[in-house]
mmCIF file with all atom_site columns, C-alpha atoms in Angstrom:
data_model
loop_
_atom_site.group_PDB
_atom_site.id
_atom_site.type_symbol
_atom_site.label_atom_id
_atom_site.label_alt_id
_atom_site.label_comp_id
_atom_site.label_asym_id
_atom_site.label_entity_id
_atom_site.label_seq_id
_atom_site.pdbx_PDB_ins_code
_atom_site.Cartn_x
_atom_site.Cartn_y
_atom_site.Cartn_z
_atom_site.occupancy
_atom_site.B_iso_or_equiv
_atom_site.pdbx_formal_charge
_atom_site.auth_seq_id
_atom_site.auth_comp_id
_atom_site.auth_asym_id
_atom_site.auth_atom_id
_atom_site.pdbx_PDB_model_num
ATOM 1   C CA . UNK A 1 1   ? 131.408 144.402 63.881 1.00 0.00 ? 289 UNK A CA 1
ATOM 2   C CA . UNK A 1 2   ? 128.912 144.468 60.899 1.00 0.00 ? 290 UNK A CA 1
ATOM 3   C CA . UNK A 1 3   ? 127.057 141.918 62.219 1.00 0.00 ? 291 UNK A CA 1
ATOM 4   C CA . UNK A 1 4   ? 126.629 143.279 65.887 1.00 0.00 ? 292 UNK A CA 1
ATOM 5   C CA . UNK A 1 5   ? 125.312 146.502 64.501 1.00 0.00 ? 293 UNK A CA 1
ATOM 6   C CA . UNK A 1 6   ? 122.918 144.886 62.205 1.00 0.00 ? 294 UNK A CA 1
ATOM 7   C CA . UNK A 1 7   ? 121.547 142.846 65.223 1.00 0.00 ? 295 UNK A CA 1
ATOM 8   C CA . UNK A 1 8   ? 121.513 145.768 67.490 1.00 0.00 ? 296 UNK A CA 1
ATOM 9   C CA . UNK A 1 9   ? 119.237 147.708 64.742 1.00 0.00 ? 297 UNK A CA 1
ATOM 10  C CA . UNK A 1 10  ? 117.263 144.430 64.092 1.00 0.00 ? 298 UNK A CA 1
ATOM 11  C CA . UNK A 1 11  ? 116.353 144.681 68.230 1.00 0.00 ? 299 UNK A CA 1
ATOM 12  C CA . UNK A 1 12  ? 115.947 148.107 68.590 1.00 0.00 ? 300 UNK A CA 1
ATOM 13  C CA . UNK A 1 13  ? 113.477 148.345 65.258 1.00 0.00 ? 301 UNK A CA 1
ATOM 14  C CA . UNK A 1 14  ? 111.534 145.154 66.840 1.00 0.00 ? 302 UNK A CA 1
ATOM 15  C CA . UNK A 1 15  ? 111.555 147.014 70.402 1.00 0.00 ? 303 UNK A CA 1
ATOM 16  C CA . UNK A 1 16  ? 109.956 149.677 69.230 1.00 0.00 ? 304 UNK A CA 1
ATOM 17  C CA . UNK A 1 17  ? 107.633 147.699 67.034 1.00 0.00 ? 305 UNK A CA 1
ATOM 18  C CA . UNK A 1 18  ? 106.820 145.557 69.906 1.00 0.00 ? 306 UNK A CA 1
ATOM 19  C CA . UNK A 1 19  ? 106.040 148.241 72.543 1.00 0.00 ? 307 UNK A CA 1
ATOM 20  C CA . UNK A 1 20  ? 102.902 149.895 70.414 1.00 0.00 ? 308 UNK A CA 1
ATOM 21  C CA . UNK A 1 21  ? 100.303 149.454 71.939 1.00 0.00 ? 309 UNK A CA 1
ATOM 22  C CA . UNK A 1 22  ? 97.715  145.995 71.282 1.00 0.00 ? 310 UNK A CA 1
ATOM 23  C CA . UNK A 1 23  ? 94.699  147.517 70.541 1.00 0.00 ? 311 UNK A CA 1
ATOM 24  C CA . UNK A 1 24  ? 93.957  150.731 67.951 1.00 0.00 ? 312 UNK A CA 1
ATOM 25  C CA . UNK A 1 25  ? 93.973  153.859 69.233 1.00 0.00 ? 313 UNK A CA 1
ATOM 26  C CA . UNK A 1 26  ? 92.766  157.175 67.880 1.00 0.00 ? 314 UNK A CA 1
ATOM 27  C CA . UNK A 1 27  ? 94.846  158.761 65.709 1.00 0.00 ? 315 UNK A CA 1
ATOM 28  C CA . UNK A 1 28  ? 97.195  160.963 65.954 1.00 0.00 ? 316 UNK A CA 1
ATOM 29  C CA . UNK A 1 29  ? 99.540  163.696 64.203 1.00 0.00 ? 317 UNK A CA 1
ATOM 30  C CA . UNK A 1 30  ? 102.375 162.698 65.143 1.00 0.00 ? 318 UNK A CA 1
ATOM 31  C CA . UNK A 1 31  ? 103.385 159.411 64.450 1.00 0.00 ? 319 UNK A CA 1
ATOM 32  C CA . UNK A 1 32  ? 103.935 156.484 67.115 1.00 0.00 ? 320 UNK A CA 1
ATOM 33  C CA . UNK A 1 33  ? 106.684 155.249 65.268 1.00 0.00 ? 321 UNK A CA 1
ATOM 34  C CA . UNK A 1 34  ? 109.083 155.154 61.854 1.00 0.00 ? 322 UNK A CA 1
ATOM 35  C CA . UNK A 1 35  ? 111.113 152.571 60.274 1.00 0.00 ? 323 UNK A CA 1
ATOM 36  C CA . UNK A 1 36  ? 112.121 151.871 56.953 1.00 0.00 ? 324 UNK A CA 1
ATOM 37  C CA . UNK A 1 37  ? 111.977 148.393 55.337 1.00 0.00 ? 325 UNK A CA 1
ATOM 38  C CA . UNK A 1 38  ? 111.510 146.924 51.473 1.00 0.00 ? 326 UNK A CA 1
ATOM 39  C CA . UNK A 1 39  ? 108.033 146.329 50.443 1.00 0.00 ? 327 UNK A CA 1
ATOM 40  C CA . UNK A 1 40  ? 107.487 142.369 50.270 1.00 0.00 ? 328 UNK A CA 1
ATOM 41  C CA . UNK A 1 41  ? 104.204 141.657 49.963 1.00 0.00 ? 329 UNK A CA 1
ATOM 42  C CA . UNK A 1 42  ? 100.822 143.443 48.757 1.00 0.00 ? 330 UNK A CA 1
ATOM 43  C CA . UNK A 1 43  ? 97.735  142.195 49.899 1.00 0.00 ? 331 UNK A CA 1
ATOM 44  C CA . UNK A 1 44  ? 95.153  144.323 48.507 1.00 0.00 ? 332 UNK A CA 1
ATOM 45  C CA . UNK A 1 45  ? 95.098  148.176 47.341 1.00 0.00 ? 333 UNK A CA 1
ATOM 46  C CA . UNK A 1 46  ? 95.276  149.520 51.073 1.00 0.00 ? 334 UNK A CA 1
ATOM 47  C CA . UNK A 1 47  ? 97.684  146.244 52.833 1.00 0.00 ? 335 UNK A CA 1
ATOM 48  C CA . UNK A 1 48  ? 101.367 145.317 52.081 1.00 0.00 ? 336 UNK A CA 1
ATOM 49  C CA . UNK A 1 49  ? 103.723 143.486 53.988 1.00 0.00 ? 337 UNK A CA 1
ATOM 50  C CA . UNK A 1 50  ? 107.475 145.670 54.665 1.00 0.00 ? 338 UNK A CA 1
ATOM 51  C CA . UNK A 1 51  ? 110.829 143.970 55.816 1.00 0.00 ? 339 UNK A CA 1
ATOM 52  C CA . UNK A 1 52  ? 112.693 145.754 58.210 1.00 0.00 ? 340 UNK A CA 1
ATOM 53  C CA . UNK A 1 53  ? 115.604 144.551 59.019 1.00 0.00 ? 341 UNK A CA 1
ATOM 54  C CA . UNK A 1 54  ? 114.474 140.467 58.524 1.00 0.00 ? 342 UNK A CA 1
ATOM 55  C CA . UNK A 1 55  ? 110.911 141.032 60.646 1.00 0.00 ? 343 UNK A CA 1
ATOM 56  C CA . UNK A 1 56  ? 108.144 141.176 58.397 1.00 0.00 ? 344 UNK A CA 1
ATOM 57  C CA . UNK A 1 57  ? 105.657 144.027 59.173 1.00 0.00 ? 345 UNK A CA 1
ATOM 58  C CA . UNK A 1 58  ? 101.699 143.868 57.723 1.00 0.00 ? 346 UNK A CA 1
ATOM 59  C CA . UNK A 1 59  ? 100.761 147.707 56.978 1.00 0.00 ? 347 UNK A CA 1
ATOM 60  C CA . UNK A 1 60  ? 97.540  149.283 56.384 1.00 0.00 ? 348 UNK A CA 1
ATOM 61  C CA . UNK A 1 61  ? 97.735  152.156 54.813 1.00 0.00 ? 349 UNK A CA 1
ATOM 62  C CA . UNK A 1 62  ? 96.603  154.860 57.302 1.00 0.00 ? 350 UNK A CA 1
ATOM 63  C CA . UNK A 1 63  ? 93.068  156.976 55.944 1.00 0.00 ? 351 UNK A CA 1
ATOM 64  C CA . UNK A 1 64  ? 92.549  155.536 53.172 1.00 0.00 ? 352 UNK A CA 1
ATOM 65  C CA . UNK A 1 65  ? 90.547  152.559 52.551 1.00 0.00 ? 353 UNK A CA 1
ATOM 66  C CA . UNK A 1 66  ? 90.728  150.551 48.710 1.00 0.00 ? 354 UNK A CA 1
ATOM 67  C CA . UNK A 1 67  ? 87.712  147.966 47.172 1.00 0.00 ? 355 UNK A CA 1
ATOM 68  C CA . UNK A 1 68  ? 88.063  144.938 48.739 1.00 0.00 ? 356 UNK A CA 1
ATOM 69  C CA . UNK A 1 69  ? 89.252  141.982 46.894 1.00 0.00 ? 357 UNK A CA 1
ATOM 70  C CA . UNK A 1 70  ? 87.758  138.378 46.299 1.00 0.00 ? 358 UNK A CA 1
ATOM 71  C CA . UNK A 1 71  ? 88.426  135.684 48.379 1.00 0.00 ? 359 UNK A CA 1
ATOM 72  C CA . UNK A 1 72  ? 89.104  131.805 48.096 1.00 0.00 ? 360 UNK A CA 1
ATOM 73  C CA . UNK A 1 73  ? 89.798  128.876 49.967 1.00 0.00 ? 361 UNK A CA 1
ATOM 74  C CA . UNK A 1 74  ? 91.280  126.254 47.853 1.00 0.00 ? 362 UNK A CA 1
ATOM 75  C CA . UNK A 1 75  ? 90.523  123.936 50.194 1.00 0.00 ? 363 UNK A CA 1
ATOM 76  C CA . UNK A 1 76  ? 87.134  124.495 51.629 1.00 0.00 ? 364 UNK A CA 1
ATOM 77  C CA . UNK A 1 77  ? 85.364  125.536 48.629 1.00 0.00 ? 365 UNK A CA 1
ATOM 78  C CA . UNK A 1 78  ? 84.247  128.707 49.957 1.00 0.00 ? 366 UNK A CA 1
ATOM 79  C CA . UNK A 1 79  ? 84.288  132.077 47.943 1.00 0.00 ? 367 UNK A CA 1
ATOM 80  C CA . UNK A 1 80  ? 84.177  135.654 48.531 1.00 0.00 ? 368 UNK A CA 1
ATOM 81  C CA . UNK A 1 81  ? 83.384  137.829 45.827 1.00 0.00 ? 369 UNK A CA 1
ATOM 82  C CA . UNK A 1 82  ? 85.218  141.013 45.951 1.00 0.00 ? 370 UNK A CA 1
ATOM 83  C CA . UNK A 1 83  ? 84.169  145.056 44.887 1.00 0.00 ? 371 UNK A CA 1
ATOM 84  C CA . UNK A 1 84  ? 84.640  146.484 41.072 1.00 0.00 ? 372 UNK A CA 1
ATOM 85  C CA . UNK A 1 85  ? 88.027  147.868 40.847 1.00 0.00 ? 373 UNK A CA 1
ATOM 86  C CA . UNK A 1 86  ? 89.834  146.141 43.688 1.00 0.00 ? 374 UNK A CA 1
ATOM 87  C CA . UNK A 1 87  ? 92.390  143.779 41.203 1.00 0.00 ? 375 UNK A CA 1
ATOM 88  C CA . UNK A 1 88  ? 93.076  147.674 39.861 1.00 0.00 ? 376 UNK A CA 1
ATOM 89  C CA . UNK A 1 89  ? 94.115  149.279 43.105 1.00 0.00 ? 377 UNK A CA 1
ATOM 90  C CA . UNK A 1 90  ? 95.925  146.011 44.176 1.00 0.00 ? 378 UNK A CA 1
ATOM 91  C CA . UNK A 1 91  ? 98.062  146.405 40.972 1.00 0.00 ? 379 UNK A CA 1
ATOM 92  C CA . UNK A 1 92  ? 98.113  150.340 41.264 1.00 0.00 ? 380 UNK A CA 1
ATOM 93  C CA . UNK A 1 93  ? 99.510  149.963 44.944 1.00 0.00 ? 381 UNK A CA 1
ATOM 94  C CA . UNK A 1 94  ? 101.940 147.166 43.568 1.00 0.00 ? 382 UNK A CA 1
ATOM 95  C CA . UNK A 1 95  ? 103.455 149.283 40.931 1.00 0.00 ? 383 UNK A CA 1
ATOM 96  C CA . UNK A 1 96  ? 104.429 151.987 43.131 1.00 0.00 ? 384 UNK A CA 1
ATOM 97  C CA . UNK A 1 97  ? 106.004 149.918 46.241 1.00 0.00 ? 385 UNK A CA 1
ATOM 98  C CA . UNK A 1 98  ? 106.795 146.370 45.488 1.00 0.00 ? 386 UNK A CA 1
ATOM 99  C CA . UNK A 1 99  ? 109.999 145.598 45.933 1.00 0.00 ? 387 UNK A CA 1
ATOM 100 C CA . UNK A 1 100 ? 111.018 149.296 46.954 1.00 0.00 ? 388 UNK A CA 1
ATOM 101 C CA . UNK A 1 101 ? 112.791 150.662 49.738 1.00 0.00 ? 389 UNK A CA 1
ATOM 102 C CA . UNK A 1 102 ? 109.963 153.018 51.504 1.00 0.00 ? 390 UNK A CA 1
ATOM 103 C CA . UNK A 1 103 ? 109.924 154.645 54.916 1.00 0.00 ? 391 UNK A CA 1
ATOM 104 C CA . UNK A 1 104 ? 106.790 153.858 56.760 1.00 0.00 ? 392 UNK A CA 1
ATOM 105 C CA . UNK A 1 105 ? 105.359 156.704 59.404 1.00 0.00 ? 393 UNK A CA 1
ATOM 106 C CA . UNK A 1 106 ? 103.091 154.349 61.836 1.00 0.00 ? 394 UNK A CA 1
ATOM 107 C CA . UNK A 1 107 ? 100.408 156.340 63.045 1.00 0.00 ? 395 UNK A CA 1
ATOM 108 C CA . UNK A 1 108 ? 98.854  153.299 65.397 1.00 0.00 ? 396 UNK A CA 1
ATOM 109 C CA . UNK A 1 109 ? 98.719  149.486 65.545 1.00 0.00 ? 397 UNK A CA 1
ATOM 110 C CA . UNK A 1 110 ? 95.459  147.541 65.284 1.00 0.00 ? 398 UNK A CA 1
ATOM 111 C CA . UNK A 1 111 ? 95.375  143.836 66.674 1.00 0.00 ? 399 UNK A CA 1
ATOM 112 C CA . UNK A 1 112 ? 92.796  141.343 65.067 1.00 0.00 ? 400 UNK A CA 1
ATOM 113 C CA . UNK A 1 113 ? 90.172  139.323 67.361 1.00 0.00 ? 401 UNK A CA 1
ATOM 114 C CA . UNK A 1 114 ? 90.930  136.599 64.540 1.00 0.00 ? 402 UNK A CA 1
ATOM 115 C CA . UNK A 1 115 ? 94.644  136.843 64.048 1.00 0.00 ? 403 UNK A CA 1
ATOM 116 C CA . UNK A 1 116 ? 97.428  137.049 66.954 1.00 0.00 ? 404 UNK A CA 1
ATOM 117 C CA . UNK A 1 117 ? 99.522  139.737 64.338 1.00 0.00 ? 405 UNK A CA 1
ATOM 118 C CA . UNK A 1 118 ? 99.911  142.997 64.865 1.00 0.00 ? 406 UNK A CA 1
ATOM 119 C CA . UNK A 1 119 ? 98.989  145.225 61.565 1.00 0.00 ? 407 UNK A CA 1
ATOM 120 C CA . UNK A 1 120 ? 100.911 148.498 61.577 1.00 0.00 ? 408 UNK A CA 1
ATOM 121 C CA . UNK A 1 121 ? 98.683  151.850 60.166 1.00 0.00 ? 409 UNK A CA 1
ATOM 122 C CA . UNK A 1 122 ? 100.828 153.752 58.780 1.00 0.00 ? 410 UNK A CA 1
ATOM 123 C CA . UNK A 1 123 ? 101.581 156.569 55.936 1.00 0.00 ? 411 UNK A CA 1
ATOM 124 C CA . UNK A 1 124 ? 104.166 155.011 53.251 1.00 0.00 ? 412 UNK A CA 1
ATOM 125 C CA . UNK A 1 125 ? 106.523 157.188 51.689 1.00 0.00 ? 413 UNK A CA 1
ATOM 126 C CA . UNK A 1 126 ? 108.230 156.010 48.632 1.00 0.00 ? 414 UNK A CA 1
ATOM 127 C CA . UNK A 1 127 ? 111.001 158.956 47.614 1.00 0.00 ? 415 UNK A CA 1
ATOM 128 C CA . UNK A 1 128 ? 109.488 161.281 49.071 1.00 0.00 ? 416 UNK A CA 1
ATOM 129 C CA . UNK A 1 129 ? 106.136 160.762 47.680 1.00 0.00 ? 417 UNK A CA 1
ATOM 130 C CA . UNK A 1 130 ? 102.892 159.926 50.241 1.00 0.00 ? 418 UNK A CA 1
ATOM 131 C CA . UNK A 1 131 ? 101.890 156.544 48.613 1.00 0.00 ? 419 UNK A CA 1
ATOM 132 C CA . UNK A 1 132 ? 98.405  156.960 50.770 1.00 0.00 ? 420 UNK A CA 1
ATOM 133 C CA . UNK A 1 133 ? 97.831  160.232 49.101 1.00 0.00 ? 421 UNK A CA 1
ATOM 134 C CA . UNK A 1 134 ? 98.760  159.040 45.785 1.00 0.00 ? 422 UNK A CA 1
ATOM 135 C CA . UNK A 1 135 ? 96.280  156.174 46.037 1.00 0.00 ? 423 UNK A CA 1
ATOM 136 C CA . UNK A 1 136 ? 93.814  158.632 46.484 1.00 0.00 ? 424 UNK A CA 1
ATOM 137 C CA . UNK A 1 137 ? 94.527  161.244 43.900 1.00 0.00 ? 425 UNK A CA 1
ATOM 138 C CA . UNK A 1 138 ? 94.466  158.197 41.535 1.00 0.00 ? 426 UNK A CA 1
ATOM 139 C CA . UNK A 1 139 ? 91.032  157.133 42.618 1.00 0.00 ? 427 UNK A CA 1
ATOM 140 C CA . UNK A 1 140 ? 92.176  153.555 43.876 1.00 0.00 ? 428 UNK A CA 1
ATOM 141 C CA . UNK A 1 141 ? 90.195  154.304 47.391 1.00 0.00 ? 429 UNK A CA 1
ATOM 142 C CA . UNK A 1 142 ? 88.341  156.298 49.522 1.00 0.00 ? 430 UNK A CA 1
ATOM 143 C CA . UNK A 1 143 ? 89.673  158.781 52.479 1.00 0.00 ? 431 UNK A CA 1
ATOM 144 C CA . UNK A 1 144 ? 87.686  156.552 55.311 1.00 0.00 ? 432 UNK A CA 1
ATOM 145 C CA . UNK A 1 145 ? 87.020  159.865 57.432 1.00 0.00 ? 433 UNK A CA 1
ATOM 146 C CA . UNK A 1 146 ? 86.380  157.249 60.714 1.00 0.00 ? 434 UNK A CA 1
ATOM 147 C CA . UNK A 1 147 ? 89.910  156.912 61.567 1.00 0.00 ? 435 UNK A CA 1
ATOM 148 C CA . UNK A 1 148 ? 91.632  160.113 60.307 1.00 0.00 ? 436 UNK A CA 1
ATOM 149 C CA . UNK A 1 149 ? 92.901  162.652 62.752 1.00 0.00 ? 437 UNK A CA 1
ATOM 150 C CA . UNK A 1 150 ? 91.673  166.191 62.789 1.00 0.00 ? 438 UNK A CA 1
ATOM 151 C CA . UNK A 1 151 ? 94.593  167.311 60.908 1.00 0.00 ? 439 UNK A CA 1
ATOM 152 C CA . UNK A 1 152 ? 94.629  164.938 58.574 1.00 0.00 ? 440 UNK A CA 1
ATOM 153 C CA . UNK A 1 153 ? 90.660  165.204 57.620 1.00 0.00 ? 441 UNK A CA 1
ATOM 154 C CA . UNK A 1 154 ? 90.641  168.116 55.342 1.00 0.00 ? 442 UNK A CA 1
ATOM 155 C CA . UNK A 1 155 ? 93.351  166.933 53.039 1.00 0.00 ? 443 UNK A CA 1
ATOM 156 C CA . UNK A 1 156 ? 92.282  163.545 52.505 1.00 0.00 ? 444 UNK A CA 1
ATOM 157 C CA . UNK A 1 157 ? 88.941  164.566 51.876 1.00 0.00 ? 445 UNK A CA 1
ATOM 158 C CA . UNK A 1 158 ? 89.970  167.061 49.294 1.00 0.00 ? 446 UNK A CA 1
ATOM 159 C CA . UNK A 1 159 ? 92.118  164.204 47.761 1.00 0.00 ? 447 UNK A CA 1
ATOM 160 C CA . UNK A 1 160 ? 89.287  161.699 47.304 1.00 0.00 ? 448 UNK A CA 1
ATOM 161 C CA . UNK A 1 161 ? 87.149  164.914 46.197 1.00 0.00 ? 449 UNK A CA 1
ATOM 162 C CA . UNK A 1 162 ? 89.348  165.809 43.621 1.00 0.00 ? 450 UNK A CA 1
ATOM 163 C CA . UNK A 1 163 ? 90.005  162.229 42.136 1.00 0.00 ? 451 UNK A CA 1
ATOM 164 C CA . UNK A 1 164 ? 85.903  161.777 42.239 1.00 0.00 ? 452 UNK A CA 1
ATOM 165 C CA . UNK A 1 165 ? 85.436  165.212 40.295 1.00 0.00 ? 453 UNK A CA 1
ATOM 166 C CA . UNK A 1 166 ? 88.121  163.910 37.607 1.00 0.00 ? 454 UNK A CA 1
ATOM 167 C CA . UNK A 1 167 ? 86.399  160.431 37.533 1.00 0.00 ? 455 UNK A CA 1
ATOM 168 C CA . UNK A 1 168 ? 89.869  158.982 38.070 1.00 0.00 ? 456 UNK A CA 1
ATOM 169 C CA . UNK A 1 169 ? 89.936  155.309 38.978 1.00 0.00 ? 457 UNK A CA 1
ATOM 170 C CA . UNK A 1 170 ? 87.035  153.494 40.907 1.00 0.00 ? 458 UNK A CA 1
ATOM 171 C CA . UNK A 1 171 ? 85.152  157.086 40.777 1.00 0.00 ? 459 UNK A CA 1
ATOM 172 C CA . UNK A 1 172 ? 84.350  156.133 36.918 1.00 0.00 ? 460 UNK A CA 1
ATOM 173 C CA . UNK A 1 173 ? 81.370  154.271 38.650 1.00 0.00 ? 461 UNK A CA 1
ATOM 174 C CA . UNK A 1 174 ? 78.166  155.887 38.926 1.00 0.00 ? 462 UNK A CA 1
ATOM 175 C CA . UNK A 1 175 ? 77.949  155.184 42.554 1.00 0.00 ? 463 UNK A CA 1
ATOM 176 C CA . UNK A 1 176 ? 80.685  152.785 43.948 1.00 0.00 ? 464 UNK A CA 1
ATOM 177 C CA . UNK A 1 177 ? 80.158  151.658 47.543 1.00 0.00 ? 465 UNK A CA 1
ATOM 178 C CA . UNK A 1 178 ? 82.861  151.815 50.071 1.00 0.00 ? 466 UNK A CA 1
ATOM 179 C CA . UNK A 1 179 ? 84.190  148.967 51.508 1.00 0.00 ? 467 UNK A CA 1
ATOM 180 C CA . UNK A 1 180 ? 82.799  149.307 55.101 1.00 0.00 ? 468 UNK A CA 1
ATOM 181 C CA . UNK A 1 181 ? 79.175  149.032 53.041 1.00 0.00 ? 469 UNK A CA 1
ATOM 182 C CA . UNK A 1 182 ? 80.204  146.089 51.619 1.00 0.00 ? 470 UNK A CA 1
ATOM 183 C CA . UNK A 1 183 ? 78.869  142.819 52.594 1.00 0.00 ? 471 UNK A CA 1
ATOM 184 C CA . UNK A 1 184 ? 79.556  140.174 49.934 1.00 0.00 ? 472 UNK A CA 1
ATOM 185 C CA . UNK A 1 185 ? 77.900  136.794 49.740 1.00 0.00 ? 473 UNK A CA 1
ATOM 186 C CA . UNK A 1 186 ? 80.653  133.989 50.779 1.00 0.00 ? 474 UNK A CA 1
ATOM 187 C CA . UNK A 1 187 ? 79.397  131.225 48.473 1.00 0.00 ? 475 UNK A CA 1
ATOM 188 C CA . UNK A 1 188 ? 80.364  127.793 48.017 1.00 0.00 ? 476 UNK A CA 1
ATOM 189 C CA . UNK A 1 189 ? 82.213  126.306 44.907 1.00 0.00 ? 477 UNK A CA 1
ATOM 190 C CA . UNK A 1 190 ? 82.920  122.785 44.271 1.00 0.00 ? 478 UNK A CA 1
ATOM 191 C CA . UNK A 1 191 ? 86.223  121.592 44.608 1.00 0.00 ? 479 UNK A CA 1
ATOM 192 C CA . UNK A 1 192 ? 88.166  121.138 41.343 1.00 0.00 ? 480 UNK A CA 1
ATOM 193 C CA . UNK A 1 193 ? 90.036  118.000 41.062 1.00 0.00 ? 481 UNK A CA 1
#
């Protein structure tokens, strides 16, 4: 009996999953979708990978966008350097979720001309607390103002504001450039034997 309603759950949760839509949409205030799953995985200060119910869901956290991280290929040689305080809001953003039961509100899906997976933007809620906002307030990224919906504007612009006025985090920079001005130099290391 346990294990029928686990599977039923398991279906329903990858139903709805499923059935957002392909391609990113506007946003909106009220979310598409909610499910609740155990943080897995961080990727950077605004990406993390939840488990709901055994599927494995990549989330970008909705509004807010973090320094970008460097990147290697072991195997290729090639390297791309990442921004000043990205390893800081990767950890930040680890501290608060991995391994934690959160609820995740998804606001939209976004579908990669690269990569087949479907990425989930969504606000993360840890106890209560908006992990987006709290990214923010700490000054581990920037409200990105391009995707957020009208109701959502003011507030995470007054986050970021306040968190830049207090020089917390990445704001302790003189001028630190937001990711979607970033354009790092992929450079080529040789291998390592």
């Amino acid at each position: 009996m346990r294990t029928a309603s686990r599977i039923i759950a398991l279906c329903s949760s990858c139903l709805i999953f499923l059935a957002l839509p392909v391609h990113a949409q506007p946003p909106s205030p009220h979310p598409v979708s909610v499910l609740e799953g155990l943080v897995v995985g961080v990727a950077e200060g605004d990406r993390l990978t939840v488990n709901s119910f055994g599927t494995e869901i990549p989330v970008r956290l909705y509004g807010i966008a973090a320094p970008q991280t460097a990147k290697v290929d072991k195997f290729t040689g090639w390297y791309k350097p990442g921004q000043p305080y990205a390893e800081d809001a990767f950890r930040a953003l680890s501290i608060k979720v991995l391994h934690q039961q959160v609820k995740v509100v998804i606001h939209s899906t976004l579908l990669s001309k690269t990569d087949p997976t479907q990425v989930a933007v969504a606000v993360v809620y840890l106890d209560g607390r908006n992990i987006n906002m709290e990214m923010l307030g700490d000054g581990w990224a920037w409200a990105d103002g391009r995707f957020l919906s009208r109701v959502d504007h003011p507030r995470y612009m007054t986050a970021e504001r306040i968190a830049r006025n207090r020089k917390n985090g990445l704001w302790a920079q003189e001028n630190p450039q937001p990711p979607w001005n970033f354009k790092p130099q992929i450079k080529i290391r040789p291998k390592q034997n």
